[in-house]
Short mmCIF file of C-alpha atoms in Angstrom, two decimals:
data_model
loop_
_atom_site.label_atom_id
_atom_site.label_comp_id
_atom_site.label_asym_id
_atom_site.label_seq_id
_atom_site.Cartn_x
_atom_site.Cartn_y
_atom_site.Cartn_z
CA MET A 1 0.00 0.00 0.00
CA THR A 2 1.51 3.20 -1.04
CA SER A 3 0.90 6.53 0.69
CA THR A 4 1.11 9.86 -0.96
CA ALA A 5 2.42 12.90 0.88
CA PRO A 6 -0.01 15.79 1.04
CA ALA A 7 0.69 18.44 -1.49
CA VAL A 8 2.30 21.53 -0.05
CA PRO A 9 0.60 24.63 -1.37
CA GLU A 10 2.92 26.95 -3.18
CA ARG A 11 3.61 30.23 -1.40
CA ARG A 12 2.35 33.11 -3.34
CA ARG A 13 4.96 35.61 -4.15
CA ARG A 14 4.04 39.11 -3.27
CA PRO A 15 4.07 41.34 -6.27
CA ARG A 16 7.02 43.68 -6.27
CA THR A 17 4.71 46.63 -6.67
CA ARG A 18 3.41 46.05 -3.15
CA GLY A 19 6.91 46.45 -1.74
CA LEU A 20 7.46 49.58 -3.80
CA GLY A 21 4.21 51.00 -2.48
CA ARG A 22 5.76 51.66 0.93
CA TYR A 23 8.40 53.84 -0.65
CA LEU A 24 5.84 55.60 -2.81
CA TYR A 25 3.95 56.60 0.34
CA LEU A 26 7.15 58.16 1.69
CA ALA A 27 8.00 59.91 -1.56
CA PRO A 28 5.91 63.09 -0.97
CA ALA A 29 7.46 63.62 2.48
CA VAL A 30 10.97 62.99 1.17
CA LEU A 31 10.44 65.39 -1.73
CA PHE A 32 9.04 68.03 0.62
CA VAL A 33 12.04 67.77 2.98
CA ALA A 34 14.43 67.83 0.03
CA ALA A 35 12.75 70.90 -1.49
CA THR A 36 12.45 72.89 1.75
CA THR A 37 15.56 71.83 3.68
CA ILE A 38 18.21 69.90 1.79
CA TYR A 39 18.28 71.95 -1.42
CA PRO A 40 18.25 75.38 0.33
CA LEU A 41 21.06 74.18 2.59
CA TYR A 42 23.07 72.95 -0.40
CA TYR A 43 22.42 76.18 -2.29
CA ASN A 44 23.43 78.31 0.69
CA VAL A 45 26.71 76.43 1.16
CA SER A 46 27.51 76.60 -2.56
CA LEU A 47 26.67 80.33 -2.72
CA SER A 48 29.10 81.01 0.15
CA LEU A 49 31.94 79.77 -2.07
CA TYR A 50 31.38 82.40 -4.77
CA ASP A 51 31.94 86.11 -5.15
CA ALA A 52 28.19 86.66 -5.05
CA THR A 53 27.64 90.38 -4.79
CA MET A 54 24.16 91.47 -5.84
CA GLN A 55 25.53 92.89 -9.10
CA ASN A 56 27.34 89.67 -10.00
CA PHE A 57 24.37 87.58 -8.94
CA VAL A 58 21.88 89.46 -11.13
CA ALA A 59 24.28 89.49 -14.07
CA GLY A 60 25.01 85.78 -13.65
CA ARG A 61 28.76 86.36 -13.36
CA LEU A 62 29.55 84.43 -10.20
CA SER A 63 33.23 83.58 -9.77
CA TYR A 64 34.42 80.77 -7.51
CA ILE A 65 36.59 82.06 -4.64
CA GLY A 66 36.61 79.06 -2.30
CA ALA A 67 36.75 79.88 1.40
CA ALA A 68 37.54 83.58 0.89
CA ASN A 69 34.11 84.64 2.18
CA TYR A 70 34.64 82.61 5.36
CA ALA A 71 38.09 84.17 5.87
CA THR A 72 36.64 87.66 5.45
CA VAL A 73 33.74 87.00 7.81
CA LEU A 74 35.87 85.35 10.50
CA ALA A 75 38.38 88.21 10.37
CA ASP A 76 35.61 90.74 10.96
CA GLY A 77 35.30 91.54 14.66
CA SER A 78 31.57 92.21 14.32
CA LEU A 79 30.97 88.49 13.77
CA TRP A 80 32.25 87.68 17.25
CA VAL A 81 30.16 90.48 18.75
CA GLY A 82 27.13 89.02 16.98
CA LEU A 83 28.00 85.53 18.21
CA ARG A 84 28.24 86.78 21.79
CA THR A 85 24.90 88.54 21.45
CA SER A 86 23.36 85.40 19.93
CA LEU A 87 24.59 83.23 22.80
CA ILE A 88 23.34 85.69 25.45
CA TYR A 89 19.99 85.93 23.69
CA THR A 90 19.68 82.16 23.23
CA LEU A 91 20.79 81.10 26.71
CA GLY A 92 18.69 83.81 28.37
CA THR A 93 15.64 82.70 26.41
CA ILE A 94 16.18 79.04 27.30
CA VAL A 95 16.54 79.73 31.02
CA LEU A 96 13.44 81.93 31.12
CA MET A 97 11.51 79.49 28.90
CA LEU A 98 12.31 76.57 31.23
CA ILE A 99 11.34 78.53 34.35
CA ILE A 100 8.01 79.65 32.90
CA GLY A 101 7.35 76.28 31.26
CA MET A 102 8.07 74.39 34.49
CA ALA A 103 5.81 76.70 36.52
CA LEU A 104 2.97 76.24 34.02
CA ALA A 105 3.55 72.47 33.88
CA LEU A 106 3.31 72.19 37.67
CA LEU A 107 0.13 74.27 37.54
CA LEU A 108 -1.43 71.91 35.00
CA GLN A 109 -0.12 68.67 36.47
CA ARG A 110 -3.16 67.77 38.57
CA PRO A 111 -6.70 67.63 37.17
CA TYR A 112 -9.16 70.33 38.18
CA PRO A 113 -12.20 71.96 36.56
CA GLY A 114 -11.29 74.02 33.52
CA ARG A 115 -7.74 72.65 33.23
CA ASN A 116 -8.07 71.81 29.54
CA LEU A 117 -9.39 75.29 28.76
CA ILE A 118 -6.52 76.91 30.67
CA ARG A 119 -4.03 74.66 28.87
CA ALA A 120 -5.44 75.65 25.49
CA MET A 121 -5.27 79.36 26.37
CA LEU A 122 -1.70 79.07 27.65
CA PHE A 123 -0.68 77.28 24.45
CA LEU A 124 -1.98 80.15 22.32
CA PRO A 125 1.31 82.16 22.20
CA TYR A 126 3.09 79.19 20.62
CA VAL A 127 0.58 78.67 17.82
CA LEU A 128 0.27 82.38 17.02
CA PRO A 129 2.37 83.52 14.04
CA SER A 130 5.62 84.99 15.27
CA VAL A 131 4.87 88.20 13.36
CA VAL A 132 1.72 88.68 15.44
CA GLY A 133 3.48 87.93 18.72
CA ALA A 134 6.38 90.27 17.94
CA ASN A 135 4.03 93.13 17.04
CA VAL A 136 2.06 92.57 20.25
CA TRP A 137 5.24 92.85 22.29
CA ARG A 138 6.39 95.89 20.34
CA TRP A 139 3.11 97.58 21.20
CA LEU A 140 3.27 96.53 24.87
CA LEU A 141 6.83 97.87 25.25
CA ASP A 142 6.40 101.03 23.21
CA GLY A 143 7.93 103.97 25.05
CA SER A 144 5.18 106.44 24.12
CA TYR A 145 1.91 104.54 24.48
CA GLY A 146 2.89 101.03 25.60
CA LEU A 147 0.73 99.23 28.13
CA PHE A 148 3.77 98.12 30.14
CA ASN A 149 4.92 101.69 30.75
CA GLU A 150 1.39 102.77 31.65
CA LEU A 151 1.13 100.00 34.24
CA LEU A 152 4.50 100.79 35.83
CA LEU A 153 3.70 104.51 35.91
CA ARG A 154 0.38 103.88 37.69
CA ILE A 155 2.03 101.60 40.25
CA GLY A 156 4.81 104.15 40.81
CA ILE A 157 7.77 101.94 39.91
CA ILE A 158 8.92 104.38 37.24
CA ARG A 159 8.42 108.16 37.09
CA ALA A 160 8.95 108.64 33.35
CA PRO A 161 8.28 106.42 30.32
CA VAL A 162 11.07 103.99 29.46
CA PHE A 163 11.88 103.27 25.83
CA TRP A 164 12.52 99.57 26.32
CA LEU A 165 13.25 98.79 22.66
CA GLY A 166 15.26 101.98 22.04
CA ASN A 167 17.62 101.59 24.97
CA PRO A 168 20.71 99.40 24.43
CA ASP A 169 20.56 98.32 28.08
CA THR A 170 17.02 96.95 27.87
CA ALA A 171 16.45 96.02 24.20
CA LEU A 172 18.09 92.60 24.40
CA LEU A 173 16.20 91.75 27.60
CA ALA A 174 12.96 92.77 25.89
CA VAL A 175 13.45 90.40 22.94
CA ILE A 176 14.50 87.62 25.33
CA ILE A 177 11.23 88.00 27.23
CA ALA A 178 9.21 88.07 24.01
CA THR A 179 10.87 84.93 22.63
CA ALA A 180 10.58 83.08 25.95
CA TRP A 181 6.86 83.97 26.05
CA THR A 182 6.50 82.34 22.63
CA MET A 183 8.48 79.20 23.53
CA ALA A 184 7.23 78.62 27.09
CA PRO A 185 4.01 76.79 26.03
CA PHE A 186 6.11 74.32 24.04
CA ALA A 187 8.25 73.63 27.11
CA MET A 188 5.09 73.39 29.22
CA LEU A 189 3.59 70.73 26.96
CA LEU A 190 6.65 68.46 27.09
CA LEU A 191 7.22 68.98 30.80
CA VAL A 192 3.59 68.15 31.60
CA ALA A 193 4.04 64.86 29.75
CA GLY A 194 7.22 64.23 31.73
CA LEU A 195 5.51 65.01 35.04
CA GLN A 196 2.69 62.61 34.28
CA GLY A 197 5.26 59.86 33.72
CA ILE A 198 6.66 60.15 37.26
CA PRO A 199 5.09 57.50 39.56
CA ALA A 200 3.01 59.03 42.32
CA SER A 201 4.43 56.45 44.75
CA LEU A 202 7.79 58.24 44.69
CA HIS A 203 6.21 61.50 45.86
CA GLU A 204 4.20 59.63 48.49
CA ALA A 205 7.33 57.90 49.79
CA ALA A 206 9.20 61.19 49.95
CA ALA A 207 6.28 62.82 51.77
CA LEU A 208 6.25 59.98 54.32
CA ASP A 209 9.95 60.63 54.92
CA GLY A 210 9.06 64.21 55.86
CA ALA A 211 10.07 65.95 52.62
CA GLY A 212 8.13 69.11 51.87
CA ALA A 213 6.88 70.20 48.46
CA ILE A 214 10.05 72.17 47.59
CA ARG A 215 12.35 69.36 48.68
CA ARG A 216 10.30 66.79 46.75
CA PHE A 217 10.58 68.95 43.65
CA PHE A 218 14.39 69.18 43.80
CA ALA A 219 14.99 65.62 45.06
CA VAL A 220 12.39 63.68 43.05
CA THR A 221 10.75 65.69 40.27
CA LEU A 222 13.70 67.59 38.84
CA PRO A 223 16.12 64.62 38.55
CA LEU A 224 13.47 62.44 36.87
CA LEU A 225 12.65 65.27 34.46
CA ARG A 226 16.28 65.61 33.38
CA PRO A 227 15.88 63.76 30.02
CA VAL A 228 12.81 65.81 29.09
CA THR A 229 14.44 69.04 30.23
CA LEU A 230 17.52 68.35 28.09
CA VAL A 231 15.34 67.73 25.02
CA VAL A 232 13.40 70.95 25.64
CA ALA A 233 16.64 72.90 26.11
CA LEU A 234 18.20 71.46 22.95
CA LEU A 235 15.15 72.13 20.78
CA GLY A 236 14.82 75.59 22.32
CA PHE A 237 18.47 76.34 21.54
CA ILE A 238 18.10 75.25 17.90
CA TYR A 239 14.96 77.36 17.46
CA THR A 240 16.17 80.45 19.32
CA PHE A 241 19.67 80.52 17.84
CA ARG A 242 18.22 80.92 14.35
CA THR A 243 15.37 83.29 15.30
CA PHE A 244 15.13 86.24 12.95
CA ASP A 245 11.57 87.51 12.67
CA THR A 246 10.90 88.38 16.32
CA ILE A 247 14.04 90.50 16.67
CA PHE A 248 13.71 92.05 13.22
CA ILE A 249 10.14 93.20 13.89
CA MET A 250 10.82 94.47 17.41
CA THR A 251 14.21 96.19 17.04
CA ARG A 252 15.63 95.44 13.54
CA GLY A 253 18.88 94.56 15.31
CA GLY A 254 19.19 97.87 17.12
CA PRO A 255 19.66 100.16 18.82
CA GLY A 256 23.18 100.08 17.45
CA ASP A 257 24.19 96.44 17.55
CA ALA A 258 22.52 95.67 20.90
CA THR A 259 20.27 92.99 19.38
CA THR A 260 22.24 92.19 16.22
CA VAL A 261 22.30 88.41 16.45
CA LEU A 262 23.82 86.25 13.71
CA PRO A 263 20.60 85.86 11.64
CA ILE A 264 20.17 89.64 11.62
CA MET A 265 23.83 90.03 10.67
CA ALA A 266 23.45 87.56 7.79
CA TYR A 267 20.40 89.49 6.55
CA GLN A 268 22.23 92.82 6.75
CA GLN A 269 25.25 91.41 4.94
CA ALA A 270 23.16 89.88 2.14
CA PHE A 271 20.32 92.36 1.62
CA VAL A 272 21.66 95.66 2.99
CA SER A 273 25.30 95.42 1.95
CA PHE A 274 24.28 93.25 -1.04
CA ASP A 275 27.05 90.72 -0.40
CA LEU A 276 25.16 87.44 -0.80
CA GLY A 277 28.29 85.31 -0.51
CA SER A 278 29.27 86.68 2.90
CA GLY A 279 25.67 86.42 4.11
CA ALA A 280 25.58 82.78 3.02
CA ALA A 281 28.88 82.17 4.82
CA ILE A 282 27.44 83.54 8.08
CA ASN A 283 24.37 81.32 7.65
CA THR A 284 26.59 78.29 7.16
CA LEU A 285 28.70 79.11 10.22
CA MET A 286 25.47 79.40 12.24
CA LEU A 287 24.86 75.69 11.70
CA ILE A 288 28.00 74.64 13.54
CA ILE A 289 27.02 75.29 17.18
CA PRO A 290 23.51 73.71 17.07
CA THR A 291 24.89 70.73 15.13
CA VAL A 292 27.70 70.16 17.64
CA LEU A 293 25.25 70.39 20.56
CA ALA A 294 22.87 67.93 18.89
CA LEU A 295 25.69 65.46 18.24
CA LEU A 296 26.91 65.74 21.84
CA TYR A 297 23.38 65.14 23.09
CA PHE A 298 22.87 62.05 20.95
CA ARG A 299 26.27 60.71 21.96
CA ALA A 300 25.50 61.25 25.66
CA THR A 301 22.10 59.58 25.44
CA ARG A 302 23.54 56.65 23.48
CA SER A 303 26.25 56.10 26.11
CA GLU A 304 23.59 56.15 28.84
CA ASP A 305 21.54 53.56 26.95
CA VAL A 306 24.61 51.31 26.64
CA ARG A 307 25.17 51.50 30.40
#
């Protein structure tokens, strides 16, 4: 008696078009990133290597000069003044953004009636166009009819109007406050998510040990929020370091060079002095510090994961 083995059904081969479909779904996003990020970056770097004055650019007579634009820009002392101003502006904004964001996150940590409405209202400055926010702050800080001056005069803190945006001693602080006001809701949102991920048992155990609210914050909350805080600080640095519109609308880089950060300097070099090559060189140099910080962050987090 002979037995026959059951026939094994042939596996159907998936058509190759199905595998290509996954890449076709990604194609629009890849093309969008390439058109809005990769190509402008490539064009900016390539333009920085040419003698691209406005006259040469319009006439189409660009001559390759290599790193001459970078040598000229780095030899100019105003670049280092602009870098110092950019770092003060960026670090000041990050510190103030984290303080405000943390305070708002602690306020919204526990549920209570109307919390979602308050959260939506507090998030409004972040979703507003930066042009709108900058004009609001310019009106609030106006030396002649600004609401801030009127309030301080009524309280008696000042006796005469202060021109906050026209004074070199206060202009940079003013744009720091305006930018931090814009970025604080973003920090609040991420910090709230981080706070909700901390087990309540840790706070209860600390409270049983006699730790008060302030001690629990510094001993329990703040250390556990360190990864989230670092991400917020890094993203805030990248955003603030390249901020142009807020400062341009509020002070246009003045008075003098009090608020002339690197993006303002690149704009002035390219579209006021009509030296597109030097402006592109400044833009390229601006990428170095955020890129180095991002690489250091990823390296630090990777080493922690390995441990």
